[in-house]
């Protein structure tokens, strides 16, 4: 008698609690997450822009979250996963960005450098740090 896996319909699977719940974020974290998700929603409809073009544009100076969302895929050499506004959990990329912003809040520069260096290609690290600082100020 052989055993085989059977797919169960989604409605029959037990609901799982989110791995990284949004409810665990501080008020500041939730506001930043909302700004990040809104920026990603707006940026999805735009054509691709390079990191250099994003950093040099006038619009990039006025909306730092949109600039960050537009340039990070190039900096990490892969698409970002940013959920819709109503999702109750965080993606790995969202958690990573929020953690970097928290490290700036606490002036933990060593941890910030580590978080950037682990995922961002060397030529883009300074630009990403500048955009994170702009998000911090905004």
Coordinates of N, CA, C and O in Angstrom, one line a residue:
X1 N 0.9 -1.2 0.0 CA 0.0 0.0 0.0 C 0.9 1.2 0.0 O 1.7 1.4 0.9
X2 N 0.7 2.1 -1.0 CA 1.6 3.3 -1.1 C 0.8 4.5 -0.5 O -0.4 4.5 -0.6
X3 N 1.6 5.4 0.0 CA 1.1 6.6 0.6 C 1.3 7.7 -0.4 O 2.4 7.8 -1.1
X4 N 0.4 8.6 -0.5 CA 0.6 9.8 -1.3 C 0.0 11.0 -0.7 O -1.0 10.9 0.1
X5 N 0.5 12.2 -1.0 CA 0.0 13.4 -0.4 C -1.3 13.8 -1.2 O -1.3 13.7 -2.4
X6 N -2.2 14.3 -0.5 CA -3.4 14.8 -1.1 C -3.6 16.3 -0.8 O -3.5 16.7 0.4
X7 N -3.8 17.1 -1.8 CA -4.0 18.6 -1.6 C -5.3 18.8 -1.0 O -6.3 18.2 -1.4
X8 N -5.4 19.6 0.0 CA -6.7 20.0 0.6 C -7.0 21.4 0.1 O -6.2 22.2 0.0
X9 N -8.3 21.6 -0.2 CA -8.7 22.9 -0.6 C -8.4 24.0 0.5 O -8.4 23.7 1.7
X10 N -8.2 25.2 0.0 CA -7.8 26.3 0.9 C -8.8 26.5 2.0 O -8.4 26.8 3.1
X11 N -10.1 26.3 1.7 CA -11.1 26.6 2.7 C -11.1 25.5 3.8 O -11.6 25.8 4.9
X12 N -10.5 24.4 3.6 CA -10.5 23.3 4.6 C -9.2 23.4 5.4 O -9.2 22.7 6.5
X13 N -8.2 24.1 5.0 CA -7.0 24.2 5.8 C -7.2 25.1 7.0 O -7.9 26.1 6.9
X14 N -6.6 24.7 8.1 CA -6.8 25.6 9.3 C -6.1 26.9 9.1 O -5.1 27.0 8.5
X15 N -6.7 27.9 9.6 CA -6.1 29.3 9.5 C -4.9 29.4 10.4 O -4.9 28.9 11.5
X16 N -3.9 30.0 9.9 CA -2.6 30.1 10.6 C -2.5 31.5 11.1 O -2.8 32.5 10.3
X17 N -1.9 31.7 12.2 CA -1.6 33.1 12.7 C -0.4 33.6 11.8 O 0.4 32.8 11.5
X18 N -0.4 34.9 11.5 CA 0.7 35.4 10.8 C 2.0 35.2 11.5 O 2.1 35.3 12.7
X19 N 3.1 35.0 10.7 CA 4.4 34.8 11.3 C 4.9 36.1 11.9 O 5.5 36.1 13.0
X20 N 4.7 37.2 11.3 CA 5.1 38.5 11.7 C 3.9 39.4 11.7 O 3.6 40.1 10.7
X21 N 3.1 39.4 12.8 CA 1.9 40.2 12.8 C 2.1 41.7 12.8 O 3.0 42.2 13.5
X22 N 1.3 42.4 12.1 CA 1.3 43.8 12.0 C 1.0 44.4 13.4 O 1.5 45.4 13.8
X23 N 0.1 43.7 14.1 CA -0.4 44.2 15.4 C 0.8 44.3 16.4 O 0.7 45.0 17.4
X24 N 1.9 43.6 16.2 CA 3.0 43.6 17.1 C 3.9 44.9 16.9 O 4.7 45.2 17.7
X25 N 3.6 45.6 15.8 CA 4.4 46.9 15.6 C 4.0 48.0 16.5 O 2.8 48.1 16.9
X26 N 4.9 48.9 16.7 CA 4.5 50.1 17.4 C 3.7 51.0 16.5 O 3.5 50.7 15.3
X27 N 3.2 52.1 17.1 CA 2.4 53.0 16.3 C 3.2 53.6 15.1 O 2.7 53.7 14.0
X28 N 4.4 54.0 15.4 CA 5.4 54.5 14.4 C 5.6 53.4 13.3 O 5.6 53.7 12.1
X29 N 5.8 52.2 13.8 CA 6.0 51.1 12.8 C 4.9 50.9 11.9 O 5.0 50.7 10.7
X30 N 3.6 50.9 12.4 CA 2.4 50.8 11.6 C 2.3 51.9 10.6 O 1.9 51.7 9.5
X31 N 2.6 53.1 11.1 CA 2.5 54.3 10.1 C 3.6 54.2 9.0 O 3.2 54.4 7.8
X32 N 4.8 53.7 9.4 CA 5.8 53.5 8.3 C 5.4 52.4 7.4 O 5.6 52.5 6.2
X33 N 4.8 51.3 7.9 CA 4.4 50.2 7.1 C 3.3 50.7 6.1 O 3.3 50.3 4.9
X34 N 2.3 51.4 6.6 CA 1.3 52.0 5.7 C 1.9 52.8 4.6 O 1.4 52.7 3.5
X35 N 2.8 53.7 5.0 CA 3.5 54.5 3.9 C 4.2 53.7 2.9 O 4.2 53.9 1.7
X36 N 4.9 52.6 3.4 CA 5.6 51.7 2.5 C 4.7 51.0 1.6 O 5.0 50.9 0.4
X37 N 3.6 50.5 2.1 CA 2.7 49.7 1.3 C 2.0 50.6 0.3 O 1.7 50.2 -0.9
X38 N 1.6 51.8 0.7 CA 1.0 52.8 -0.2 C 2.0 53.1 -1.3 O 1.6 53.2 -2.5
X39 N 3.3 53.4 -1.0 CA 4.3 53.7 -2.0 C 4.5 52.5 -3.0 O 4.6 52.8 -4.2
X40 N 4.4 51.3 -2.5 CA 4.6 50.2 -3.4 C 3.4 50.1 -4.3 O 3.5 49.7 -5.5
X41 N 2.2 50.4 -3.8 CA 1.0 50.3 -4.6 C 1.1 51.3 -5.8 O 0.8 51.0 -6.9
X42 N 1.5 52.5 -5.4 CA 1.7 53.6 -6.4 C 2.8 53.2 -7.4 O 2.6 53.4 -8.7
X43 N 3.9 52.7 -6.9 CA 5.0 52.4 -7.8 C 4.8 51.2 -8.7 O 5.4 51.1 -9.8
X44 N 3.8 50.4 -8.4 CA 3.6 49.2 -9.3 C 3.1 49.6 -10.7 O 3.4 48.9 -11.7
X45 N 2.5 50.7 -10.8 CA 2.0 51.2 -12.1 C 3.0 52.0 -12.9 O 2.7 52.4 -14.0
X46 N 4.1 52.3 -12.3 CA 5.1 53.1 -13.0 C 6.1 52.3 -13.7 O 6.4 51.1 -13.4
X47 N 6.7 52.9 -14.8 CA 7.8 52.1 -15.5 C 9.0 52.0 -14.6 O 9.2 52.8 -13.6
X48 N 9.9 51.1 -14.9 CA 11.1 50.9 -14.1 C 12.0 52.1 -14.1 O 12.1 52.8 -15.2
X49 N 12.6 52.5 -13.0 CA 13.6 53.6 -12.9 C 14.8 53.1 -12.2 O 14.7 52.3 -11.2
X50 N 16.0 53.5 -12.7 CA 17.2 53.0 -12.1 C 17.4 53.7 -10.7 O 16.8 54.7 -10.4
X51 N 18.3 53.2 -9.9 CA 18.6 53.7 -8.6 C 19.1 55.2 -8.8 O 18.7 56.1 -8.1
X52 N 20.0 55.4 -9.8 CA 20.5 56.7 -10.0 C 19.5 57.7 -10.4 O 19.4 58.8 -9.8
X53 N 18.6 57.3 -11.3 CA 17.5 58.2 -11.7 C 16.5 58.5 -10.6 O 16.0 59.6 -10.4
X54 N 16.3 57.5 -9.7 CA 15.4 57.7 -8.6 C 16.0 58.6 -7.6 O 15.3 59.5 -7.1
X55 N 17.3 58.5 -7.3 CA 17.9 59.3 -6.3 C 18.1 60.8 -6.8 O 18.1 61.7 -6.0
X56 N 18.2 61.0 -8.1 CA 18.4 62.3 -8.6 C 17.1 63.1 -9.0 O 17.2 64.3 -9.2
X57 N 16.0 62.4 -9.0 CA 14.8 63.1 -9.4 C 14.2 64.0 -8.3 O 14.4 63.8 -7.2
X58 N 13.5 65.0 -8.8 CA 12.9 65.9 -7.9 C 11.8 65.2 -7.1 O 11.6 65.4 -5.9
X59 N 11.0 64.3 -7.7 CA 10.0 63.6 -7.1 C 10.5 62.7 -6.0 O 10.0 62.5 -4.9
X60 N 11.7 62.2 -6.2 CA 12.4 61.3 -5.2 C 12.7 62.1 -4.0 O 12.7 61.5 -2.9
X61 N 12.9 63.3 -4.1 CA 13.1 64.1 -2.8 C 11.9 64.4 -2.1 O 12.0 64.7 -0.9
X62 N 10.7 64.4 -2.7 CA 9.5 64.7 -2.0 C 8.8 63.5 -1.4 O 8.0 63.6 -0.5
X63 N 9.0 62.3 -2.0 CA 8.3 61.1 -1.4 C 9.4 60.0 -1.3 O 9.6 59.2 -2.1
X64 N 10.0 60.0 -0.1 CA 11.1 59.0 0.1 C 10.7 57.6 0.1 O 11.5 56.7 -0.4
X65 N 9.5 57.2 0.5 CA 9.1 55.8 0.5 C 8.9 55.3 -0.9 O 9.3 54.2 -1.2
X66 N 8.4 56.2 -1.8 CA 8.3 55.7 -3.2 C 9.7 55.6 -3.8 O 9.9 54.6 -4.6
X67 N 10.6 56.5 -3.5 CA 11.9 56.3 -4.0 C 12.6 55.1 -3.5 O 13.3 54.3 -4.3
X68 N 12.4 54.8 -2.3 CA 13.0 53.6 -1.7 C 12.4 52.3 -2.3 O 13.2 51.4 -2.7
X69 N 11.1 52.3 -2.5 CA 10.5 51.1 -3.2 C 10.9 51.0 -4.6 O 11.1 49.9 -5.1
X70 N 11.1 52.1 -5.3 CA 11.5 52.0 -6.7 C 13.0 51.5 -6.8 O 13.3 50.9 -7.8
X71 N 13.9 51.9 -5.9 CA 15.3 51.6 -6.1 C 15.7 50.3 -5.4 O 16.7 49.7 -5.8
X72 N 15.1 49.8 -4.4 CA 15.6 48.7 -3.7 C 15.6 47.4 -4.5 O 16.6 46.6 -4.3
X73 N 14.7 47.1 -5.4 CA 14.9 45.9 -6.2 C 16.2 45.9 -7.0 O 16.8 44.8 -7.1
X74 N 16.6 47.0 -7.5 CA 17.9 47.1 -8.2 C 19.1 46.9 -7.2 O 20.0 46.2 -7.4
X75 N 18.9 47.5 -6.0 CA 20.0 47.4 -5.0 C 20.2 46.0 -4.4 O 21.3 45.6 -4.1
X76 N 19.1 45.2 -4.3 CA 19.2 43.9 -3.7 C 19.1 42.8 -4.8 O 19.2 41.6 -4.5
X77 N 19.1 43.2 -6.1 CA 19.1 42.4 -7.3 C 18.0 41.3 -7.3 O 18.2 40.2 -7.7
X78 N 16.8 41.7 -6.8 CA 15.6 40.9 -6.9 C 14.4 41.7 -6.6 O 14.5 42.8 -6.0
X79 N 13.2 41.3 -7.0 CA 12.0 42.0 -6.7 C 11.7 42.0 -5.2 O 12.0 41.1 -4.5
X80 N 11.1 43.1 -4.7 CA 10.7 43.1 -3.3 C 9.3 42.5 -3.2 O 8.5 42.5 -4.1
X81 N 9.0 42.0 -2.0 CA 7.7 41.4 -1.6 C 7.1 42.4 -0.6 O 7.5 42.5 0.5
X82 N 6.1 43.2 -1.1 CA 5.4 44.1 -0.2 C 3.9 43.8 -0.4 O 3.4 43.9 -1.5
X83 N 3.3 43.6 0.7 CA 1.9 43.2 0.7 C 1.0 44.3 0.5 O 1.4 45.5 0.7
X84 N -0.3 44.0 0.2 CA -1.3 45.0 0.2 C -1.6 45.6 1.5 O -1.2 45.0 2.6
X85 N -2.2 46.8 1.6 CA -2.4 47.5 2.8 C -3.2 46.7 3.9 O -3.0 46.9 5.1
X86 N -4.1 45.9 3.5 CA -5.0 45.2 4.5 C -4.4 43.9 5.1 O -5.0 43.3 6.0
X87 N -3.2 43.5 4.6 CA -2.7 42.2 5.1 C -2.3 42.4 6.6 O -1.9 43.4 7.0
X88 N -2.5 41.3 7.3 CA -2.2 41.3 8.8 C -0.8 40.8 9.2 O -0.5 40.6 10.3
X89 N 0.0 40.5 8.2 CA 1.4 40.0 8.5 C 2.4 40.8 7.6 O 2.0 41.5 6.7
X90 N 3.6 40.7 8.0 CA 4.7 41.4 7.3 C 5.4 40.4 6.4 O 5.7 39.2 6.8
X91 N 5.9 40.9 5.3 CA 6.8 40.1 4.4 C 8.2 40.2 5.0 O 8.5 41.1 5.8
X92 N 9.1 39.4 4.6 CA 10.5 39.5 5.0 C 11.0 40.9 4.6 O 11.7 41.5 5.4
X93 N 10.7 41.3 3.4 CA 11.3 42.6 2.9 C 10.7 43.8 3.7 O 11.4 44.7 4.1
X94 N 9.4 43.7 4.1 CA 8.8 44.8 4.9 C 9.5 44.8 6.3 O 9.8 45.9 6.8
X95 N 9.7 43.6 6.9 CA 10.3 43.6 8.2 C 11.7 44.1 8.1 O 12.2 44.8 9.1
X96 N 12.4 43.8 7.1 CA 13.8 44.2 6.9 C 13.9 45.8 6.8 O 14.7 46.4 7.5
X97 N 13.0 46.3 6.0 CA 13.0 47.8 5.9 C 12.6 48.5 7.2 O 13.3 49.4 7.6
X98 N 11.6 48.0 7.9 CA 11.2 48.6 9.1 C 12.3 48.4 10.2 O 12.5 49.3 11.0
X99 N 13.0 47.3 10.2 CA 14.1 47.1 11.2 C 15.2 48.1 10.9 O 15.8 48.6 11.8
X100 N 15.5 48.3 9.6 CA 16.6 49.3 9.3 C 16.1 50.7 9.8 O 17.0 51.5 10.4
X101 N 14.9 51.1 9.6 CA 14.4 52.4 10.1 C 14.5 52.5 11.7 O 14.8 53.5 12.2
X102 N 14.2 51.3 12.3 CA 14.3 51.3 13.8 C 15.7 51.5 14.2 O 16.0 52.1 15.3
X103 N 16.6 50.9 13.5 CA 18.1 51.0 13.9 C 18.5 52.5 13.7 O 19.3 52.9 14.5
X104 N 18.0 53.2 12.8 CA 18.3 54.6 12.6 C 17.7 55.4 13.8 O 18.4 56.2 14.4
X105 N 16.5 55.0 14.2 CA 15.9 55.7 15.4 C 16.7 55.5 16.6 O 16.9 56.5 17.4
X106 N 17.3 54.3 16.8 CA 18.1 54.1 18.0 C 19.6 54.4 17.9 O 20.3 54.1 18.8
X107 N 19.9 54.9 16.7 CA 21.3 55.3 16.4 C 22.2 54.1 16.6 O 23.4 54.2 17.0
X108 N 21.8 52.9 16.2 CA 22.5 51.7 16.2 C 23.2 51.5 14.8 O 22.7 50.7 14.0
X109 N 24.2 52.2 14.5 CA 24.8 52.2 13.2 C 25.5 50.9 12.8 O 25.5 50.6 11.6
X110 N 26.0 50.2 13.8 CA 26.6 48.9 13.4 C 25.6 47.9 12.9 O 25.8 47.2 11.9
X111 N 24.4 47.8 13.6 CA 23.4 47.0 13.1 C 22.8 47.4 11.8 O 22.5 46.6 10.9
X112 N 22.7 48.7 11.6 CA 22.2 49.2 10.3 C 23.2 48.9 9.2 O 22.7 48.4 8.2
X113 N 24.4 49.0 9.4 CA 25.4 48.7 8.4 C 25.3 47.2 8.1 O 25.4 46.8 7.0
X114 N 25.2 46.4 9.1 CA 25.1 44.9 8.9 C 23.8 44.6 8.1 O 23.9 43.8 7.1
X115 N 22.7 45.2 8.4 CA 21.4 44.9 7.7 C 21.5 45.3 6.2 O 21.0 44.6 5.4
X116 N 22.2 46.4 6.0 CA 22.4 46.9 4.6 C 23.4 46.0 3.9 O 23.1 45.5 2.8
X117 N 24.5 45.7 4.5 CA 25.6 45.0 3.9 C 25.2 43.6 3.5 O 25.7 43.0 2.5
X118 N 24.3 42.9 4.3 CA 23.9 41.6 4.0 C 23.1 41.4 2.7 O 23.1 40.3 2.2
X119 N 22.4 42.4 2.3 CA 21.5 42.3 1.2 C 21.7 43.2 0.0 O 21.3 43.0 -1.1
X120 N 22.3 44.4 0.3 CA 22.5 45.4 -0.8 C 23.9 45.3 -1.4 O 24.9 45.2 -0.7
X121 N 23.9 45.3 -2.7 CA 25.1 45.3 -3.5 C 26.0 46.5 -3.1 O 25.5 47.6 -2.9
X122 N 27.3 46.3 -3.0 CA 28.2 47.3 -2.6 C 28.0 48.7 -3.2 O 28.0 49.7 -2.5
X123 N 27.9 48.8 -4.6 CA 27.8 50.1 -5.2 C 26.5 50.9 -4.7 O 26.5 52.1 -4.9
X124 N 25.5 50.2 -4.2 CA 24.3 50.9 -3.9 C 24.1 51.2 -2.4 O 23.1 51.8 -2.0
X125 N 25.0 50.8 -1.6 CA 24.8 50.9 -0.1 C 24.6 52.3 0.4 O 23.8 52.6 1.2
X126 N 25.4 53.2 -0.1 CA 25.3 54.6 0.3 C 24.0 55.2 -0.1 O 23.3 55.9 0.7
X127 N 23.6 55.0 -1.3 CA 22.3 55.5 -1.8 C 21.1 55.0 -1.0 O 20.2 55.7 -0.6
X128 N 21.2 53.7 -0.6 CA 20.1 53.1 0.2 C 20.1 53.8 1.5 O 19.0 54.1 2.1
X129 N 21.3 54.0 2.1 CA 21.3 54.6 3.4 C 20.8 56.0 3.4 O 20.0 56.5 4.3
X130 N 21.1 56.8 2.3 CA 20.5 58.1 2.2 C 19.0 58.1 2.0 O 18.3 58.9 2.7
X131 N 18.5 57.1 1.3 CA 17.0 57.0 1.1 C 16.3 56.6 2.4 O 15.2 57.1 2.7
X132 N 17.0 55.7 3.2 CA 16.4 55.4 4.5 C 16.4 56.6 5.4 O 15.4 56.8 6.1
X133 N 17.5 57.4 5.4 CA 17.5 58.6 6.2 C 16.4 59.6 5.7 O 15.8 60.2 6.6
X134 N 16.1 59.6 4.4 CA 15.0 60.5 4.0 C 13.7 60.0 4.4 O 12.8 60.8 4.8
X135 N 13.5 58.7 4.5 CA 12.2 58.1 5.0 C 12.1 58.4 6.5 O 11.0 58.7 7.0
X136 N 13.2 58.4 7.2 CA 13.2 58.7 8.6 C 12.8 60.2 8.9 O 12.1 60.5 9.8
X137 N 13.2 61.1 8.0 CA 12.9 62.5 8.2 C 11.5 62.8 7.8 O 10.9 63.7 8.3
X138 N 10.9 62.0 6.9 CA 9.6 62.3 6.3 C 8.5 61.9 7.2 O 8.4 61.5 8.2

